[in-house]
Coordinates of C-alpha atoms in Angstrom, one line a residue:
Chain J
X1 CA 0.6 8.4 9.5
X2 CA 4.1 6.9 9.5
X3 CA 4.2 4.6 6.4
X4 CA 5.4 1.7 8.4
X5 CA 4.4 -0.9 5.8
X6 CA 6.3 0.8 3.0
X7 CA 9.3 1.3 5.3
X8 CA 9.3 -2.4 6.3
X9 CA 9.1 -3.5 2.7
X10 CA 11.8 -1.2 1.5
X11 CA 14.0 -2.1 4.3
X12 CA 14.5 -5.4 2.4
X13 CA 14.7 -4.2 -1.2
X14 CA 16.0 -7.4 -2.7
X15 CA 13.4 -9.5 -1.1
X16 CA 10.7 -6.9 -2.0
X17 CA 11.8 -7.0 -5.6
X18 CA 11.8 -10.9 -5.7
X19 CA 8.3 -10.9 -4.1
X20 CA 6.9 -8.4 -6.7
X21 CA 8.4 -10.6 -9.5
X22 CA 6.7 -13.7 -7.9
X23 CA 3.3 -11.9 -7.8
X24 CA 3.9 -10.5 -11.3
X25 CA 4.7 -14.0 -12.5
X26 CA 1.4 -15.3 -11.1
X27 CA -0.6 -12.4 -12.6
X28 CA 1.3 -12.9 -16.0
X29 CA 0.4 -16.6 -16.0
X30 CA -3.3 -16.0 -15.2
X31 CA -3.8 -13.1 -17.6
X32 CA -2.0 -14.8 -20.6
X33 CA -3.9 -18.0 -19.9
X34 CA -7.3 -16.2 -19.7
X35 CA -6.4 -14.0 -22.8
X36 CA -5.5 -17.2 -24.7
X37 CA -8.8 -18.8 -23.7
X38 CA -10.6 -15.6 -24.9
X39 CA -8.7 -15.7 -28.1
X40 CA -9.6 -19.3 -28.7
X41 CA -13.1 -18.8 -27.6
X42 CA -13.7 -16.5 -30.5
X43 CA -13.8 -19.6 -32.6
X44 CA -17.2 -19.7 -34.2
X45 CA -17.5 -16.0 -34.0
X46 CA -17.7 -15.7 -37.8
X47 CA -21.1 -17.3 -37.6
X48 CA -22.1 -14.6 -35.1
X49 CA -20.8 -11.7 -37.1
X50 CA -22.4 -12.8 -40.2
X51 CA -26.0 -11.2 -40.6
X52 CA -27.8 -14.6 -40.7
X53 CA -30.1 -15.4 -37.8
X54 CA -30.7 -19.0 -38.8
X55 CA -28.6 -21.6 -40.6
X56 CA -30.1 -24.4 -42.7
X57 CA -27.8 -27.5 -42.7
X58 CA -28.2 -31.1 -43.7
X59 CA -29.8 -33.3 -41.1
X60 CA -27.0 -34.8 -38.8
X61 CA -24.7 -31.9 -39.2
X62 CA -22.9 -31.1 -35.8
X63 CA -21.3 -27.9 -36.8
X64 CA -19.5 -26.6 -39.8
X65 CA -16.1 -27.6 -38.7
X66 CA -16.5 -31.2 -37.9
X67 CA -19.1 -32.5 -40.4
X68 CA -20.0 -31.9 -44.0
X69 CA -23.4 -30.4 -44.9
X70 CA -24.9 -30.7 -48.4
X71 CA -28.2 -29.2 -49.0
X72 CA -30.0 -28.9 -52.5
X73 CA -29.8 -25.4 -53.9
X74 CA -33.4 -25.7 -54.8
X75 CA -34.4 -26.3 -51.1
X76 CA -32.6 -23.0 -50.2
X77 CA -34.6 -21.3 -53.0
X78 CA -37.9 -22.6 -51.6
X79 CA -37.0 -21.5 -48.0
X80 CA -37.4 -18.0 -49.2
X81 CA -41.2 -18.5 -49.3
X82 CA -41.4 -19.3 -45.6
X83 CA -43.2 -16.5 -43.6
X84 CA -40.8 -14.3 -41.7
X85 CA -37.8 -14.9 -44.0
X86 CA -36.3 -11.8 -45.5
X87 CA -33.6 -13.6 -47.5
X88 CA -31.8 -16.9 -47.7
X89 CA -28.1 -16.8 -48.8
X90 CA -26.6 -19.9 -50.2
X91 CA -23.3 -20.6 -48.5
X92 CA -20.4 -22.7 -49.8
X93 CA -17.7 -23.9 -47.3
X94 CA -14.9 -26.3 -47.9
X95 CA -11.5 -27.0 -46.3
X96 CA -9.0 -26.7 -49.2
X97 CA -5.4 -26.9 -50.0
X98 CA -4.1 -24.0 -52.2
X99 CA -0.7 -22.5 -52.8
X100 CA 0.6 -18.9 -52.6
X101 CA 4.1 -18.3 -54.3
X102 CA 6.0 -21.3 -53.0
X103 CA 3.9 -22.0 -50.0
X104 CA 1.3 -24.8 -49.8
X105 CA -1.3 -24.2 -47.3
X106 CA -4.8 -25.0 -46.2
X107 CA -7.7 -23.0 -45.1
X108 CA -11.5 -23.1 -44.8
X109 CA -12.8 -21.3 -47.9
X110 CA -16.2 -19.7 -47.5
X111 CA -18.4 -17.9 -49.9
X112 CA -21.9 -16.3 -49.6
X113 CA -24.2 -15.5 -52.4
X114 CA -25.7 -12.4 -51.0
X115 CA -28.2 -10.9 -53.5
X116 CA -27.2 -7.5 -54.8
X117 CA -30.1 -5.5 -53.3
X118 CA -29.8 -7.0 -49.8
X119 CA -28.7 -4.4 -47.2
X120 CA -25.5 -5.6 -45.8
X121 CA -23.2 -3.5 -43.5
X122 CA -20.1 -2.2 -45.3
X123 CA -17.7 -3.8 -42.7
X124 CA -19.4 -7.2 -43.3
X125 CA -19.2 -6.7 -47.0
X126 CA -15.5 -5.8 -46.9
X127 CA -14.7 -8.8 -44.6
X128 CA -16.8 -11.5 -45.9
X129 CA -18.0 -10.6 -49.4
X130 CA -15.0 -9.9 -51.6
X131 CA -15.2 -9.0 -55.3
X132 CA -14.5 -11.7 -57.9
X133 CA -10.9 -12.6 -58.1
X134 CA -10.1 -11.5 -54.5
X135 CA -9.4 -13.6 -51.4
X136 CA -9.7 -12.1 -48.0
X137 CA -7.7 -13.8 -45.3
X138 CA -7.1 -13.1 -41.7
X139 CA -4.0 -12.1 -39.7
X140 CA -3.2 -15.6 -38.2
X141 CA -3.1 -17.2 -41.6
X142 CA -1.2 -14.3 -43.1
X143 CA 1.4 -14.3 -40.2
X144 CA 1.8 -18.0 -40.2
X145 CA 2.3 -18.3 -44.0
X146 CA 4.0 -15.0 -44.6
X147 CA 1.2 -13.9 -46.9
X148 CA 0.7 -10.2 -47.8
X149 CA -2.0 -8.2 -49.6
X150 CA -1.3 -8.5 -53.4
X151 CA 0.1 -12.1 -53.2
X152 CA -1.6 -14.5 -55.7
X153 CA -3.3 -17.7 -54.4
X154 CA -3.7 -20.7 -56.8
X155 CA -6.7 -22.8 -56.1
X156 CA -6.5 -25.4 -58.6
X157 CA -6.9 -23.6 -61.9
X158 CA -8.2 -20.5 -60.4
X159 CA -6.0 -17.7 -59.3
X160 CA -7.2 -15.2 -56.7
X161 CA -5.4 -12.1 -55.4
X162 CA -5.1 -11.6 -51.7
X163 CA -7.1 -8.4 -51.4
X164 CA -7.3 -7.9 -47.6
X165 CA -5.8 -9.2 -44.5
X166 CA -8.3 -8.9 -41.6
X167 CA -6.4 -7.6 -38.6
X168 CA -8.7 -9.4 -36.2
X169 CA -8.8 -13.2 -36.4
X170 CA -11.8 -15.0 -35.1
X171 CA -11.0 -18.6 -35.9
X172 CA -7.8 -19.5 -34.3
X173 CA -8.0 -23.3 -34.9
X174 CA -9.6 -23.1 -38.3
X175 CA -8.3 -20.2 -40.5
X176 CA -11.0 -18.9 -42.8
X177 CA -10.6 -17.3 -46.2
X178 CA -13.5 -15.6 -48.0
X179 CA -14.0 -15.6 -51.7
X180 CA -16.8 -14.5 -54.0
X181 CA -19.6 -17.0 -54.6
X182 CA -18.9 -17.1 -58.4
X183 CA -15.2 -17.9 -57.6
X184 CA -16.2 -20.6 -55.1
X185 CA -18.4 -22.4 -57.6
X186 CA -15.5 -22.5 -60.0
X187 CA -13.1 -23.6 -57.4
X188 CA -15.4 -26.2 -55.8
X189 CA -17.0 -27.3 -59.0
X190 CA -20.5 -27.4 -57.5
X191 CA -23.7 -26.6 -59.4
X192 CA -26.8 -27.6 -57.6
X193 CA -25.6 -28.2 -54.2
X194 CA -24.7 -25.8 -51.4
X195 CA -23.4 -26.4 -47.9
X196 CA -25.6 -24.1 -45.9
X197 CA -28.4 -21.6 -46.2
X198 CA -28.0 -18.4 -44.2
X199 CA -31.4 -17.2 -43.4
X200 CA -32.0 -13.4 -42.6
X201 CA -35.3 -12.7 -41.0
X202 CA -37.8 -10.0 -41.4
X203 CA -38.0 -7.4 -38.6
X204 CA -40.2 -8.9 -35.7
X205 CA -40.2 -12.4 -36.9
X206 CA -40.1 -15.1 -34.3
X207 CA -36.8 -17.0 -34.7
X208 CA -38.0 -20.3 -33.2
X209 CA -41.2 -20.3 -35.2
X210 CA -39.3 -19.6 -38.4
X211 CA -36.9 -22.4 -37.7
X212 CA -39.6 -24.8 -37.0
X213 CA -41.4 -23.7 -40.2
X214 CA -38.2 -24.2 -42.3
X215 CA -37.6 -27.8 -40.9
X216 CA -41.1 -28.6 -41.7
X217 CA -40.8 -27.3 -45.2
X218 CA -37.4 -28.8 -46.0
X219 CA -37.2 -32.5 -45.1
X220 CA -33.7 -33.7 -44.6
X221 CA -32.5 -30.5 -43.2
X222 CA -32.1 -29.0 -39.7
X223 CA -32.0 -25.5 -38.7
X224 CA -29.5 -23.9 -36.2
X225 CA -29.9 -20.5 -34.7
X226 CA -26.7 -18.4 -35.0
X227 CA -25.9 -18.9 -31.2
X228 CA -26.4 -22.7 -31.5
X229 CA -24.1 -22.9 -34.5
X230 CA -21.3 -20.8 -32.7
X231 CA -21.9 -22.8 -29.4
X232 CA -21.6 -26.1 -31.2
X233 CA -18.3 -24.9 -32.6
X234 CA -17.0 -23.7 -29.3
X235 CA -18.1 -26.8 -27.5
X236 CA -14.9 -28.6 -28.2
X237 CA -12.8 -25.7 -26.8
X238 CA -15.0 -25.2 -23.8
X239 CA -14.9 -28.8 -22.9
X240 CA -11.2 -29.5 -23.5
X241 CA -9.7 -26.0 -22.8
X242 CA -11.7 -24.6 -20.0
X243 CA -10.7 -27.2 -17.3
X244 CA -7.1 -26.7 -18.2
X245 CA -7.6 -22.9 -18.0
X246 CA -9.2 -23.2 -14.6
X247 CA -6.3 -25.3 -13.2
X248 CA -3.7 -22.9 -14.6
X249 CA -5.6 -19.9 -13.0
X250 CA -5.8 -21.7 -9.8
X251 CA -2.1 -22.5 -9.9
X252 CA -1.4 -18.8 -10.8
X253 CA -3.3 -17.5 -7.8
X254 CA -1.8 -20.1 -5.4
X255 CA 1.7 -19.2 -6.5
X256 CA 0.9 -15.5 -6.1
X257 CA -0.8 -15.9 -2.7
X258 CA 2.0 -18.1 -1.5
X259 CA 4.6 -15.5 -2.6
X260 CA 2.8 -12.7 -0.9
X261 CA 1.9 -14.9 2.1
X262 CA 5.5 -16.0 2.7
X263 CA 7.0 -12.7 2.1
X264 CA 4.7 -10.9 4.5
X265 CA 5.0 -13.8 7.0
X266 CA 8.8 -13.7 7.0
X267 CA 8.8 -10.0 7.2
X268 CA 6.4 -10.3 10.2
X269 CA 8.5 -12.9 11.9
X270 CA 11.6 -10.9 11.5
X271 CA 9.9 -7.9 12.9
X272 CA 8.1 -9.8 15.7
X273 CA 9.9 -7.8 18.3
X274 CA 9.1 -4.6 16.6
X275 CA 5.4 -5.5 16.4
X276 CA 5.7 -6.5 20.1
X277 CA 7.0 -3.1 20.9
X278 CA 4.0 -1.6 19.0
X279 CA 1.7 -3.8 21.0
X280 CA 3.4 -2.8 24.2
X281 CA 3.0 0.9 23.5
X282 CA -0.7 0.4 23.0
X283 CA -1.2 -0.3 19.2
X284 CA -4.6 -2.0 18.7
X285 CA -5.0 -5.1 16.7
X286 CA -6.6 -3.1 13.9
X287 CA -3.6 -0.8 13.8
X288 CA -1.3 -3.7 13.4
X289 CA -3.5 -5.5 10.9
X290 CA -3.5 -2.3 8.8
X291 CA 0.3 -2.4 8.5
X292 CA 0.3 -6.0 7.5
X293 CA -2.6 -5.6 5.1
X294 CA -0.9 -2.4 3.6
X295 CA 2.3 -4.4 3.1
X296 CA 0.4 -7.1 1.4
X297 CA -1.6 -4.6 -0.8
X298 CA 1.6 -2.8 -1.8
X299 CA 3.2 -6.0 -2.8
X300 CA 0.3 -7.3 -4.8
X301 CA -0.6 -4.1 -6.6
X302 CA 3.2 -3.5 -7.6
X303 CA 3.2 -7.2 -8.7
X304 CA -0.2 -6.8 -10.5
X305 CA 1.0 -3.7 -12.5
X306 CA 4.3 -5.4 -13.5
X307 CA 2.5 -8.7 -14.3
X308 CA -0.1 -6.8 -16.5
X309 CA 2.7 -5.1 -18.4
X310 CA 4.6 -8.3 -18.7
X311 CA 1.5 -10.2 -20.0
X312 CA 0.9 -7.6 -22.8
X313 CA 4.6 -7.9 -23.8
X314 CA 4.8 -11.7 -23.6
X315 CA 1.5 -12.1 -25.5
X316 CA 2.8 -9.8 -28.2
X317 CA 6.2 -11.5 -28.4
X318 CA 4.6 -15.0 -28.4
X319 CA 2.2 -14.0 -31.2
X320 CA 5.1 -12.8 -33.3
X321 CA 6.9 -16.1 -32.7
X322 CA 3.8 -18.3 -33.0
X323 CA 1.0 -16.7 -35.0
X324 CA -1.6 -19.3 -33.8
X325 CA -1.0 -17.8 -30.2
X326 CA -4.3 -15.9 -30.4
X327 CA -4.9 -13.8 -27.3
X328 CA -7.5 -11.3 -26.4
X329 CA -7.2 -9.1 -23.4
X330 CA -10.5 -8.1 -22.1
X331 CA -10.8 -5.2 -19.6
X332 CA -13.2 -7.3 -17.6
X333 CA -10.8 -10.1 -17.2
X334 CA -8.2 -7.7 -16.2
X335 CA -10.5 -6.1 -13.6
X336 CA -11.3 -9.6 -12.5
X337 CA -7.7 -10.5 -12.1
X338 CA -7.2 -7.3 -10.1
X339 CA -10.0 -8.2 -7.9
X340 CA -8.5 -11.7 -7.5
X341 CA -5.2 -10.0 -6.6
X342 CA -6.9 -8.0 -3.8
X343 CA -8.5 -11.2 -2.5
X344 CA -5.0 -12.8 -2.7
X345 CA -3.5 -10.0 -0.8
X346 CA -6.1 -10.3 2.0
X347 CA -5.8 -14.0 2.2
X348 CA -2.0 -13.8 2.3
X349 CA -2.2 -11.4 5.1
X350 CA -4.3 -13.6 7.3
X351 CA -1.5 -15.9 8.4
X352 CA 0.8 -13.1 9.5
X353 CA -2.0 -11.4 11.2
X354 CA -2.6 -14.6 13.3
X355 CA 1.2 -14.5 14.1
X356 CA 1.0 -10.8 15.2
X357 CA -2.0 -11.6 17.4
X358 CA 0.2 -14.4 19.0
X359 CA 3.0 -12.1 19.8
X360 CA 3.3 -11.5 23.6
X361 CA 4.1 -7.8 24.0
X362 CA 6.0 -8.7 27.3
X363 CA 8.7 -10.3 25.1
X364 CA 10.0 -6.6 24.6
X365 CA 11.5 -6.8 28.1
X366 CA 13.6 -9.8 27.3
X367 CA 17.1 -8.7 26.3
Chain Z
X1 CA 4.1 14.5 47.6
X2 CA 0.9 14.4 45.7
X3 CA -1.4 11.4 45.3
X4 CA -0.2 8.0 44.2
X5 CA 0.2 7.4 40.5
X6 CA 0.8 3.7 41.1
X7 CA -0.5 1.5 43.9
X8 CA 0.4 -2.0 44.1
X9 CA -1.0 -4.3 46.7
X10 CA 0.1 -7.9 47.5
X11 CA 1.1 -8.6 44.0
X12 CA 1.9 -12.2 43.3
X13 CA 3.1 -13.9 40.1
X14 CA 3.8 -17.5 39.9
X15 CA 5.0 -19.4 37.0
X16 CA 4.5 -23.2 36.6
X17 CA 2.9 -25.4 39.3
X18 CA 3.8 -28.1 41.7
X19 CA 7.4 -28.8 42.2
X20 CA 8.3 -26.5 39.3
X21 CA 6.5 -23.6 40.8
X22 CA 8.4 -20.3 40.6
X23 CA 7.4 -17.5 42.7
X24 CA 8.6 -14.7 40.6
X25 CA 6.9 -11.9 42.6
X26 CA 5.6 -12.9 45.9
X27 CA 3.5 -10.4 47.7
X28 CA 4.9 -7.0 46.7
X29 CA 3.2 -3.7 47.7
X30 CA 4.3 -0.3 46.7
X31 CA 3.0 3.2 46.1
X32 CA 4.7 5.6 43.7
X33 CA 3.8 9.3 43.9
X34 CA 3.8 11.9 41.2
X35 CA 7.3 13.4 40.7
X36 CA 8.9 10.4 42.3
X37 CA 11.7 8.3 40.7
X38 CA 11.8 4.9 42.2
X39 CA 14.8 2.6 41.7
X40 CA 14.2 -1.2 42.1
X41 CA 17.5 -3.2 42.4
X42 CA 18.1 -6.8 43.1
X43 CA 20.0 -9.8 41.8
X44 CA 19.2 -11.4 38.5
X45 CA 16.0 -13.5 38.6
X46 CA 14.7 -11.6 41.7
X47 CA 11.4 -10.7 39.8
X48 CA 12.3 -7.1 39.0
X49 CA 11.4 -7.2 35.2
X50 CA 8.3 -9.4 36.0
X51 CA 7.1 -6.6 38.4
X52 CA 7.7 -4.0 35.9
X53 CA 5.9 -5.9 33.2
X54 CA 2.9 -6.4 35.4
X55 CA 2.8 -2.8 36.4
X56 CA 3.0 -2.0 32.7
X57 CA -0.1 -4.0 31.9
X58 CA 1.8 -6.5 29.9
X59 CA 1.5 -9.5 32.2
X60 CA -1.4 -10.6 34.3
X61 CA -0.5 -11.2 38.0
X62 CA -1.6 -14.4 39.7
X63 CA -3.1 -12.2 42.4
X64 CA -3.0 -8.8 44.0
X65 CA -4.0 -5.4 42.6
X66 CA -2.4 -2.6 40.5
X67 CA -3.9 0.8 40.3
X68 CA -2.6 3.4 37.9
X69 CA -4.3 6.8 38.9
X70 CA -6.9 5.0 40.7
X71 CA -7.8 2.5 37.9
X72 CA -7.4 -1.2 38.8
X73 CA -5.8 -2.8 35.8
X74 CA -5.4 -6.4 36.8
X75 CA -9.0 -7.3 35.9
X76 CA -9.0 -5.4 32.7
X77 CA -9.7 -6.9 29.3
X78 CA -6.8 -7.1 26.9
X79 CA -8.3 -4.2 24.9
X80 CA -8.6 -2.1 28.1
X81 CA -5.0 -2.9 29.0
X82 CA -3.9 -1.8 25.5
X83 CA -5.9 1.5 26.1
X84 CA -3.9 1.9 29.5
X85 CA -0.6 1.4 27.9
X86 CA -1.5 3.8 25.0
X87 CA -2.4 6.6 27.3
X88 CA -0.9 6.1 30.7
X89 CA 2.3 4.2 30.4
X90 CA 5.7 4.9 28.6
X91 CA 8.4 2.2 28.3
X92 CA 12.2 2.4 28.1
X93 CA 14.0 -0.7 27.3
X94 CA 17.4 -2.0 27.9
X95 CA 18.0 -2.9 24.3
X96 CA 16.2 0.3 23.1
X97 CA 13.7 -1.7 21.0
X98 CA 13.6 0.9 18.3
X99 CA 11.8 0.5 15.0
X100 CA 14.8 0.0 12.8
X101 CA 13.2 0.5 9.5
X102 CA 12.0 4.0 10.4
X103 CA 13.9 7.3 10.8
X104 CA 14.5 8.9 14.2
X105 CA 11.4 11.2 13.9
X106 CA 9.3 8.5 12.6
X107 CA 9.9 6.4 15.7
X108 CA 8.4 9.0 17.8
X109 CA 5.8 9.9 15.2
X110 CA 4.6 6.3 15.1
X111 CA 4.3 6.2 18.9
X112 CA 2.1 9.4 18.6
X113 CA 0.1 7.7 15.8
X114 CA -0.6 4.8 18.1
X115 CA -1.9 7.3 20.8
X116 CA -4.2 8.8 18.2
X117 CA -2.2 11.9 17.2
X118 CA -1.6 12.1 13.4
X119 CA -0.6 14.4 10.5
X120 CA 1.3 17.7 11.1
X121 CA 0.6 17.7 14.9
X122 CA 2.3 14.4 15.2
X123 CA 5.3 15.6 13.2
X124 CA 5.7 18.9 15.1
X125 CA 5.3 17.1 18.6
X126 CA 7.8 14.3 17.6
X127 CA 10.3 17.1 16.5
X128 CA 9.8 19.0 19.7
X129 CA 10.3 15.9 21.8
X130 CA 13.5 15.1 19.9
X131 CA 14.9 18.5 20.1
X132 CA 14.3 18.5 23.9
X133 CA 16.4 15.5 24.1
X134 CA 19.2 17.0 22.0
X135 CA 18.4 14.9 18.8
X136 CA 17.2 17.9 16.6
X137 CA 20.0 17.4 14.2
X138 CA 19.4 13.6 13.9
X139 CA 15.6 13.6 13.1
X140 CA 16.2 12.3 9.5
X141 CA 18.7 9.7 10.6
X142 CA 18.1 5.9 10.6
X143 CA 18.1 4.5 14.0
X144 CA 21.1 2.2 13.2
X145 CA 23.2 5.3 12.6
X146 CA 22.8 6.6 16.1
X147 CA 25.2 6.0 19.0
X148 CA 24.0 4.0 22.0
X149 CA 23.2 7.1 24.0
X150 CA 21.3 8.7 21.2
X151 CA 19.3 5.6 20.8
X152 CA 18.3 5.6 24.4
X153 CA 17.5 9.3 24.2
X154 CA 15.3 8.5 21.2
X155 CA 13.8 5.7 23.2
X156 CA 13.0 8.1 26.0
X157 CA 11.4 10.5 23.5
X158 CA 9.3 7.8 22.2
X159 CA 8.3 6.7 25.7
X160 CA 7.2 10.4 26.4
X161 CA 5.2 10.6 23.1
X162 CA 1.8 9.9 24.7
X163 CA 2.6 12.1 27.7
X164 CA 2.4 9.2 30.2
X165 CA 1.7 9.4 33.8
X166 CA 4.0 6.5 34.5
X167 CA 7.4 5.8 32.9
X168 CA 8.7 2.3 33.3
X169 CA 12.4 1.8 32.5
X170 CA 14.2 -1.6 32.3
X171 CA 18.0 -1.4 32.7
X172 CA 18.0 2.0 30.8
X173 CA 21.8 2.5 31.2
X174 CA 22.9 -1.2 30.7
X175 CA 24.0 -0.8 27.2
X176 CA 25.6 2.7 27.6
X177 CA 29.0 3.8 28.5
X178 CA 29.5 6.0 31.7
X179 CA 29.0 9.3 30.0
X180 CA 25.9 8.3 28.1
X181 CA 24.7 6.5 31.2
X182 CA 24.9 9.7 33.3
X183 CA 23.0 11.6 30.5
X184 CA 20.2 9.2 30.6
X185 CA 20.1 9.3 34.3
X186 CA 19.8 13.0 34.3
X187 CA 17.0 12.9 31.7
X188 CA 15.0 10.4 33.8
X189 CA 15.4 12.6 36.9
X190 CA 14.2 15.6 34.9
X191 CA 11.3 13.7 33.5
X192 CA 10.2 12.5 36.7
X193 CA 10.5 15.9 38.3
X194 CA 8.5 17.8 35.6
X195 CA 4.9 17.4 35.3
X196 CA 2.5 15.0 36.9
X197 CA 4.4 11.7 36.3
X198 CA 6.3 9.1 38.1
X199 CA 9.1 6.8 37.0
X200 CA 10.0 3.2 38.1
X201 CA 13.5 2.1 37.1
X202 CA 14.9 -1.3 37.3
X203 CA 18.6 -1.4 37.2
X204 CA 21.8 -2.9 38.4
X205 CA 23.4 0.5 37.8
X206 CA 24.3 2.0 41.2
X207 CA 24.8 5.5 39.6
X208 CA 21.0 5.8 39.3
X209 CA 20.9 5.7 43.1
X210 CA 22.1 9.3 42.8
X211 CA 19.0 10.5 41.2
X212 CA 16.5 8.2 42.7
X213 CA 14.0 9.3 45.3
X214 CA 13.8 5.8 46.7
X215 CA 15.8 2.6 46.2
X216 CA 14.1 -0.7 46.8
X217 CA 15.7 -4.2 46.9
X218 CA 13.9 -7.0 45.4
X219 CA 15.0 -10.5 46.2
X220 CA 13.3 -13.8 45.7
X221 CA 10.1 -11.9 44.6
X222 CA 9.9 -9.7 47.8
X223 CA 11.1 -6.4 48.8
X224 CA 13.7 -6.7 51.5
X225 CA 15.6 -4.2 53.6
X226 CA 18.6 -3.1 51.7
X227 CA 21.9 -3.8 53.3
X228 CA 25.3 -2.5 52.0
X229 CA 25.5 -2.8 48.3
X230 CA 28.6 -4.2 46.6
X231 CA 29.5 -4.9 43.1
X232 CA 30.5 -8.2 41.5
X233 CA 33.6 -7.3 39.6
X234 CA 33.1 -10.1 37.0
X235 CA 29.5 -9.5 36.0
X236 CA 29.0 -6.0 37.3
X237 CA 25.8 -7.0 39.2
X238 CA 25.0 -5.0 42.4
X239 CA 24.3 -7.2 45.4
X240 CA 23.9 -7.1 49.1
X241 CA 27.1 -7.6 50.9
X242 CA 25.5 -10.2 53.3
X243 CA 24.3 -12.3 50.3
X244 CA 27.6 -12.3 48.3
X245 CA 30.4 -14.9 48.0
X246 CA 33.6 -13.3 49.1
X247 CA 37.3 -13.6 48.2
X248 CA 40.2 -11.7 49.7
X249 CA 42.7 -10.8 46.9
X250 CA 45.7 -8.8 48.0
X251 CA 44.5 -6.3 50.6
X252 CA 40.9 -6.2 49.4
X253 CA 37.8 -8.3 49.7
X254 CA 35.9 -8.9 46.6
X255 CA 32.3 -9.9 46.4
X256 CA 30.6 -12.2 43.9
X257 CA 26.9 -13.0 43.0
X258 CA 27.8 -16.7 42.4
X259 CA 30.5 -19.3 42.7
X260 CA 30.8 -19.2 39.0
X261 CA 31.9 -15.5 39.0
X262 CA 34.2 -16.2 41.9
X263 CA 35.9 -18.9 39.9
X264 CA 36.3 -16.7 36.9
X265 CA 37.9 -14.1 39.1
X266 CA 40.3 -16.7 40.5
X267 CA 41.3 -17.8 37.0
X268 CA 42.4 -14.3 36.0
X269 CA 42.2 -11.8 38.8
X270 CA 44.3 -9.2 36.9
X271 CA 41.4 -8.8 34.5
X272 CA 38.9 -7.8 37.2
X273 CA 40.9 -5.9 39.8
X274 CA 39.4 -2.5 40.0
X275 CA 41.5 0.6 40.7
X276 CA 39.0 1.9 43.2
X277 CA 36.6 0.2 45.7
X278 CA 33.0 -0.2 44.7
X279 CA 29.9 -0.5 46.7

C-alpha cells in the first residue's frame, strides 16, 4: 500500500515536527506528574517495608508524622504474651535537628530494638538496623544537604557516622534517618517510654484477632495494621495531591489531543481536494479513515516516544536541581499513558473523519 | 459498433427551486458504444460538467436514468456508486488533481490500491502504465516536478489504473500548450480505440474534434444541432456562429461569447487579432 499518511505528514515537515513536540509536551507533562505522584505516594512505605504486621500506638494517635505517641515500655513487654505474637519491637521516633559539618538539618530519627535472635532479612537490617555509632540516611536527605558516607553527624552530645546512603527514598516529605536503639536512647534521653511497638506475628496468626487482643490487653493504646498506618500517612497526599494530579493529567491529554486533532484537521482541510479525488476514484470511507487514523497514530506514537525520553531526562535534571523532586516511573503508568495516547489519537482523528465524510467528490471537477 | 457502454435517458438535473431554479441538464439522452470517443462541446454554463459528473456517479440527477454496461446507477446507494467508480469509471481532470505529496508511481499505485490491487502487483502495473505513457524515467519524481503535459499523462495513467470501461475527461487539454495538447488527444484516441472502453470528453478545444468519433453540442442543458463553430479570440471559447456576438475588424469578422469579451477586444484589438482564421 502507498504510505499516504506518511507522505502527507512529511510533506509538511515543519508542522509535523511542531506537532510531535506538542504531543511530546503533553506526554511529558502527564508522565512527570504521574511519576511525581508515585514518588510522593511512597510516603509511608517505610512502615510497609518494616517486618511488623501491627503497630501499637498511644490512643488518639493519627499517624507517626502528625501526632506523638508515647507508650510505656512495660506495656510493650507485656504485649509479647498475647497469643499469636512472635515478637514486639520497641520503636523510638522523633523529629530532631542535628548538624553535619557546618550544616544544620532536621530529620525524623527512628530506631528499632530488634532482639538479636529475631530473623530479619539482611536488606532490612542494612537499611533500618544500623550498628551503634552509625546513621543511615536516604538519598533525598543526602542530596539536599550534600551529605556523604563517612560524614559525622552531631546529635546533641552524641556523634554518629553516616554509614550508608540509601539510594531509594521512601519518604519524600519526611526524610528518615535510622540509628541503633542504644544510640536513640542516648540521643532522646528516654528510659521507660517508647513511641511505638512493632508487632511481628507467628505464622498463621489472625491479624485482626491479635490486634483486638492487644487493645484489650493494653488500655490506652490502639493498634494499627501495617496498611492502616501507611494509608493514614498517605491520606494527606492522596487528598491534596491526587485531585491536582488528575487535573494536570487531564490538561496534558487535552493539550495532546488538541495538537493532534488540529494538525490532522488542518492537514485534512488542506488536502480536501486530494481526499475528494480519492473519493471520486472509488476510495471507501474505511480506506480514507485508515489514512487519517494512520496520520494520527504516527504523530502520537512519535510524540509519545519523544515525550517518554524527555520525561526521563527532565525528571533526572529536576532531581539534580531539587532533591525533593521524588519521581518514580512505573511501567504500568507508562503503558497507561501509551494507551491514553492511542485513545487520544483515535479521538483526534474523529473530527477530520467527519470532515472527510462531508467532502463532496464532485468538487474535483471544479477548476 | 458493439453494445453501449453508457446509456443515458432523459437526464435532468435542476439546482435550486422556484424563481432561482437552474436547469443545468434538461432532458439529455445519449448512448456511447465501446471504442467510441464522444466529444461534448458547448458554452460555459451549458451543463457539460454537470452531465459528466452525473455519468461518473458523483452527482445524483433530478430524474432520468444512466446505465453503465447495463447497470442503472441513478438509484444506487452511495456505497454502490463508490464501487461503480472504483471499477468501471476513470476520471481525467482539467487541473490534473494529482496527489501532490506522492511520487509519480505512487499516484498510479494508490489508484490501484483503491481498486484493491496491492503490493508488487500494484507496483509493476503502475510502472507499466507509466512506461506506456512515456513516463518511465519519471516514476520516482514528485508530481510538482513534472511539466503540464507529463502531469496530464500521469493523470491518464492513473485514470486507467482500474482498467475502466468508461473514461470521463473534463477539459483535458485546457492547461496544456498545443504540443502537449495534441499528445493528450492522441492518447485519448488510442485509449478509446484499444480494448472494450469508451471515452466521453468535455472540452472547448476544437482540436479534439479531429480525434472524436462524435461531437455533441450542449447548450442550456440540452443537446442541440451543431452549427458552424467559431472561436472567441478573447477567452478562446468555442461557440456556435449563430449564437455569437460579432464585430467586423479590418477585413475580418470576429465572434464573441459575450458583450464583455467584445468590449475587451474593442479596447485592445491588436492583442487578440489572430494571424489565421479560426472556426
